[in-house]
mmCIF file of C-alpha atoms in Angstrom:
data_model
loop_
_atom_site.group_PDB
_atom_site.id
_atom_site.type_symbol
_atom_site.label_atom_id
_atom_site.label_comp_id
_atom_site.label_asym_id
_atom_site.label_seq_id
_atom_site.Cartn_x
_atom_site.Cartn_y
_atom_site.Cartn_z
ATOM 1 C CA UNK A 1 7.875 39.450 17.438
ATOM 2 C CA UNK A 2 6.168 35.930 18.605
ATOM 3 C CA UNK A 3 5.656 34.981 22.055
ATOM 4 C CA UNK A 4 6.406 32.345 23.694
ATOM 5 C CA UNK A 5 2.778 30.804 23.417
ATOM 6 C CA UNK A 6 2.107 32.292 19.502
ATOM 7 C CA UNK A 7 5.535 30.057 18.964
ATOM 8 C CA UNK A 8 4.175 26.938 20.602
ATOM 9 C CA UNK A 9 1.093 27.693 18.358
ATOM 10 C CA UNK A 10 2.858 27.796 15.610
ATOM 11 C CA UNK A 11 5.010 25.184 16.345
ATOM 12 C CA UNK A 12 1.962 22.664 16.514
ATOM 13 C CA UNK A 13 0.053 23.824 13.221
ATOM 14 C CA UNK A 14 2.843 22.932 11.662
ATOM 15 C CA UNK A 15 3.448 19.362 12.923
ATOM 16 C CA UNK A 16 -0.329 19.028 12.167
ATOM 17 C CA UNK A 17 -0.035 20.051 8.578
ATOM 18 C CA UNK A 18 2.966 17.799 7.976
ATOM 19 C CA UNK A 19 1.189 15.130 9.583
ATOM 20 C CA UNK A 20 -1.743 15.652 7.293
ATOM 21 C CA UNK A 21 0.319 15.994 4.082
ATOM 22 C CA UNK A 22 1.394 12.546 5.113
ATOM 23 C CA UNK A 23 -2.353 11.105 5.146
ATOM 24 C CA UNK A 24 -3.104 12.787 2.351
ATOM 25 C CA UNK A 25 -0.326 11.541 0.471
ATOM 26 C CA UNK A 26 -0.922 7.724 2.231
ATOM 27 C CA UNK A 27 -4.565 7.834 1.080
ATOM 28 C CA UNK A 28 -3.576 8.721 -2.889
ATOM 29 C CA UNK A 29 -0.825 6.432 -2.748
ATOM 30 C CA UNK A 30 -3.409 3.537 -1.443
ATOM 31 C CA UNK A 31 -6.136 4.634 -4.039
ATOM 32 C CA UNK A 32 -3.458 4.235 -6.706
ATOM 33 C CA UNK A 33 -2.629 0.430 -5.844
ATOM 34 C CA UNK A 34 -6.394 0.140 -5.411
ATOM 35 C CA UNK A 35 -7.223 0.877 -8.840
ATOM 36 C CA UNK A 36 -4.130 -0.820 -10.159
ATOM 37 C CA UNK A 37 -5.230 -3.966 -8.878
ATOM 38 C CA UNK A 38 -8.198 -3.361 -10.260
ATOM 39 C CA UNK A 39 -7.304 -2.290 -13.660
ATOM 40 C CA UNK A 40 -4.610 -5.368 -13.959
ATOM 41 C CA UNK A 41 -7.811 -7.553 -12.724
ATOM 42 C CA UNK A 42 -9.822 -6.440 -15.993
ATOM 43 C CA UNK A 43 -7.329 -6.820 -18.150
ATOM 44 C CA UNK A 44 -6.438 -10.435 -16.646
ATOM 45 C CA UNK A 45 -10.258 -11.612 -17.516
ATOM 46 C CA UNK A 46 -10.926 -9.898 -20.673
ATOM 47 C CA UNK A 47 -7.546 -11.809 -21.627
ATOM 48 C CA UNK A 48 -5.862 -8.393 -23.393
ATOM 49 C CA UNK A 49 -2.373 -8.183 -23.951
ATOM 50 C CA UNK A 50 0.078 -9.905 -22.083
ATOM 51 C CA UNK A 51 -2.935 -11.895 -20.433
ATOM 52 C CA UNK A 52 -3.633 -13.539 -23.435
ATOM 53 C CA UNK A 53 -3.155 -17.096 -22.483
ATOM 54 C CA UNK A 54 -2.211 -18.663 -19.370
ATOM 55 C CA UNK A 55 1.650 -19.962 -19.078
ATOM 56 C CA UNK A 56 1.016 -24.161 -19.083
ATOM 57 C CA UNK A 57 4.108 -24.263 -17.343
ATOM 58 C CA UNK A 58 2.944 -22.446 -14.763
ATOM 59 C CA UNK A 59 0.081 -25.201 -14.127
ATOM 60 C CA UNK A 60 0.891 -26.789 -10.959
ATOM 61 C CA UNK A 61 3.045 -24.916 -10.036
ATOM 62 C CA UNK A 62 0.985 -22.054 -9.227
ATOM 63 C CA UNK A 63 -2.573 -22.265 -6.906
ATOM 64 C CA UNK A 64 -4.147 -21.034 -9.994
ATOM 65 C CA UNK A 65 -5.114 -22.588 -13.276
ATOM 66 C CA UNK A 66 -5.931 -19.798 -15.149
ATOM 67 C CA UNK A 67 -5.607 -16.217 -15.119
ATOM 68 C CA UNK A 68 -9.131 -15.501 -13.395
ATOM 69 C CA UNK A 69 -7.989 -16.974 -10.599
ATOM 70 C CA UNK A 70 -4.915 -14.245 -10.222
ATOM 71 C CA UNK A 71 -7.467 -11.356 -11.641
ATOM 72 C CA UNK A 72 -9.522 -12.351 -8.367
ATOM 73 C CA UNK A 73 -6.646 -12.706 -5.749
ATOM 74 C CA UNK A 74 -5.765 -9.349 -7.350
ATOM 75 C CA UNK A 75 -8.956 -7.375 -7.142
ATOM 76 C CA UNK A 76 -9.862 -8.734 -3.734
ATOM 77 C CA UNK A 77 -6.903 -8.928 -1.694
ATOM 78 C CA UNK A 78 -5.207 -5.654 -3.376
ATOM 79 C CA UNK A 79 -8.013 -3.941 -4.450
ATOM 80 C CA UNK A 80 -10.590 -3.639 -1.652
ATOM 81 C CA UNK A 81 -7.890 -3.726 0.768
ATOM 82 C CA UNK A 82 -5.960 -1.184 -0.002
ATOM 83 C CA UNK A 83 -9.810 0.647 -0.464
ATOM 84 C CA UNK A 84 -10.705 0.327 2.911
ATOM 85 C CA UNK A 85 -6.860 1.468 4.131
ATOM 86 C CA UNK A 86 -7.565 4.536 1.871
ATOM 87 C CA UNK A 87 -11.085 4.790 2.786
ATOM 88 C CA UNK A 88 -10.371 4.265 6.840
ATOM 89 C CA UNK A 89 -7.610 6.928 6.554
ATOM 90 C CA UNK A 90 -9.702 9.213 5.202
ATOM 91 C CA UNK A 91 -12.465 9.407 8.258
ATOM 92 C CA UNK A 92 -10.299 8.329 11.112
ATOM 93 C CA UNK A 93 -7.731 10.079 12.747
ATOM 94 C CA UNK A 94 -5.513 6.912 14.636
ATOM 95 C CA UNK A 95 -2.398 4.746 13.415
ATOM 96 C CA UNK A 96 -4.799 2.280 12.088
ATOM 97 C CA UNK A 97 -4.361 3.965 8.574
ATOM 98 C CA UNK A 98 -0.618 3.567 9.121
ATOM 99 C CA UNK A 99 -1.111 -0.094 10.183
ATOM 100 C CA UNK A 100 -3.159 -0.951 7.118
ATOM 101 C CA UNK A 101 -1.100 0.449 4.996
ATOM 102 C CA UNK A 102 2.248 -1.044 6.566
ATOM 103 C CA UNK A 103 0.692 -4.509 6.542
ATOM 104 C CA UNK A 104 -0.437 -3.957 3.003
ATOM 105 C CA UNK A 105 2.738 -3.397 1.732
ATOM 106 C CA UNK A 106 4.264 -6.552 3.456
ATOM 107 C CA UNK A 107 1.310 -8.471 1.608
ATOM 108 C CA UNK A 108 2.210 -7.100 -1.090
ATOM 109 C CA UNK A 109 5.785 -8.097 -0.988
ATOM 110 C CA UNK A 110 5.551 -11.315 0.092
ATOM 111 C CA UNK A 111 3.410 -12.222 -2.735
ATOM 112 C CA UNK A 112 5.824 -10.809 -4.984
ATOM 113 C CA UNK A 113 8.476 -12.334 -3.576
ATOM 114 C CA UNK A 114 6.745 -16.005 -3.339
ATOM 115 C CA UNK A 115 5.600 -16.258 -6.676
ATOM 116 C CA UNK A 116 8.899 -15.370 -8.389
ATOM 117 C CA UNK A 117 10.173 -18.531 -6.060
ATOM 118 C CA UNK A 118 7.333 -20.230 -7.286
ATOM 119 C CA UNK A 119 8.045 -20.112 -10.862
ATOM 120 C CA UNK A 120 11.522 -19.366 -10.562
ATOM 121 C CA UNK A 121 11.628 -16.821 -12.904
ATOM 122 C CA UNK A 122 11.892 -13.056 -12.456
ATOM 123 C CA UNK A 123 9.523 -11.054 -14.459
ATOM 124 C CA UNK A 124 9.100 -7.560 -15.740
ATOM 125 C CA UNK A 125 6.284 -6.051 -14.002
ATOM 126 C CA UNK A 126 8.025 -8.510 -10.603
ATOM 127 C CA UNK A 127 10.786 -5.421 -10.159
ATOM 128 C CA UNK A 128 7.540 -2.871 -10.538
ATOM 129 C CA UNK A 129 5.455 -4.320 -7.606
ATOM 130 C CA UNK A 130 8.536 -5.190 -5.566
ATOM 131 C CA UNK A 131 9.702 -1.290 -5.737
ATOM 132 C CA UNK A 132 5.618 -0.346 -5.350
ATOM 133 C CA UNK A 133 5.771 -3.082 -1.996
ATOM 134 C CA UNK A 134 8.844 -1.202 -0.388
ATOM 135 C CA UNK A 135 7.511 1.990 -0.675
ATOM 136 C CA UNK A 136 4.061 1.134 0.978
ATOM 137 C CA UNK A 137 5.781 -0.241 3.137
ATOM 138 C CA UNK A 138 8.312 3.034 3.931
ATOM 139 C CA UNK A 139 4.861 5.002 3.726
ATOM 140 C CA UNK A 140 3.673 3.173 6.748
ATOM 141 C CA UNK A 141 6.274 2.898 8.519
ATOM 142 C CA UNK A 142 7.177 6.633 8.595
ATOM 143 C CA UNK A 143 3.052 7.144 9.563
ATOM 144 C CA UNK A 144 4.000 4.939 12.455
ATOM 145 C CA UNK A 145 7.061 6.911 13.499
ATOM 146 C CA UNK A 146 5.670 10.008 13.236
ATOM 147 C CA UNK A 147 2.784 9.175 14.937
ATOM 148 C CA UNK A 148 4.387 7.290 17.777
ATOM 149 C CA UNK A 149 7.028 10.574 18.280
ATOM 150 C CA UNK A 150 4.324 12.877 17.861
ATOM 151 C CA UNK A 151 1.484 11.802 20.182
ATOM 152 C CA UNK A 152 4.032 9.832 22.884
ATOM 153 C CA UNK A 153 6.820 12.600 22.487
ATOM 154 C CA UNK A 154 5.336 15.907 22.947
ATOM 155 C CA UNK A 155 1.767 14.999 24.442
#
C-alpha cells in the first residue's frame, strides 16, 4: 500500500488543506461583516427604513446625535477593518489573520454589548450582531488553536 513516508505525505496535505479551508472560510466570513457594515452604513445616511429618524431619547445618552454618526463608526471601524483582516488573510500566511479576526469579533461584541447598556434596551438586530460577534470570535480563536498545535506541535 503507502509507505511510511507517502503516509507522512499524506498526512500533511491534509492538515494543509484543512488549514486552508479555514482561511478561506475566515476571509468570506470577514468580507461578509465588511460589506454588512457597509450596507447598514448606506442605509443609516440615506435615512431608509428603520433609519428613518433618530431616537430623541437616545440623545445624550449615546456619543452620537444622529444616525451619521453610527453609519460612520460603522463603515470605518467594521467595515475597513474587517477589509484589511480579509484582505491580510488573503496574502499572508501567519496568525495575524487569526488575530485580526479574533480581536474583531471582541470589538464587535463589546460594542454590542455597551450600547444595549447604554440605552438599556435590547433590540432586534442587538441578538443578530451579538450571535455574528461570538462566532468571529470562535472563527479566530479556532485559527489560533490550530495554528499554535500545528506549527508548535508537529514542526
Amino acid at each position: 500500500m503507502f509507505t511510511d513516508k507517502q503516509n507522512t505525505l499524506n498526512q500533511s496535505g491534509k492538515k494543509r488543506r484543512e488549514k486552508m479551508l479555514l482561511k478561506i472560510g475566515l476571509n468570506a466570513y470577514n468580507v461578509c461583516l465588511s460589506l454588512g457594515a457597509f450596507y447598514l452604513g448606506i442605509l443609516m445616511i440615506a435615512g431608509k427604513g428603520a433609519f428613518d429618524t433618530y431616537p430623541p431619547e437616545w440623545i445624550g445618552i449615546l456619543p452620537f446625535h444622529s444616525w451619521m454618526g453610527f453609519a460612520l463608526f460603522g463603515m470605518i471601524i467594521f467595515g475597513f477593518g474587517n477589509g484589511i483582516a480579509s484582505i491580510y488573510g488573503l496574502r499572508k500566511k501567519d496568525k495575524k489573520n487569526y488575530t485580526m479576526t479574533f480581536t474583531m469579533g471582541i470589538l464587535f461584541c463589546f460594542a454590542t454589548v455597551i450600547s444595549t447598556i447604554l440605552i438599556d434596551e435590547w433590540l432586534l438586530p442587538t441578538g443578530v450582531f451579538l450571535l455574528l460577534s461570538i462566532i468571529q470570535i470562535a472563527l479566530g480563536l479556532l485559527g489560533l488553536v490550530i495554528y499554535f498545535f500545528t506549527n508548535r506541535v508537529f514542526t
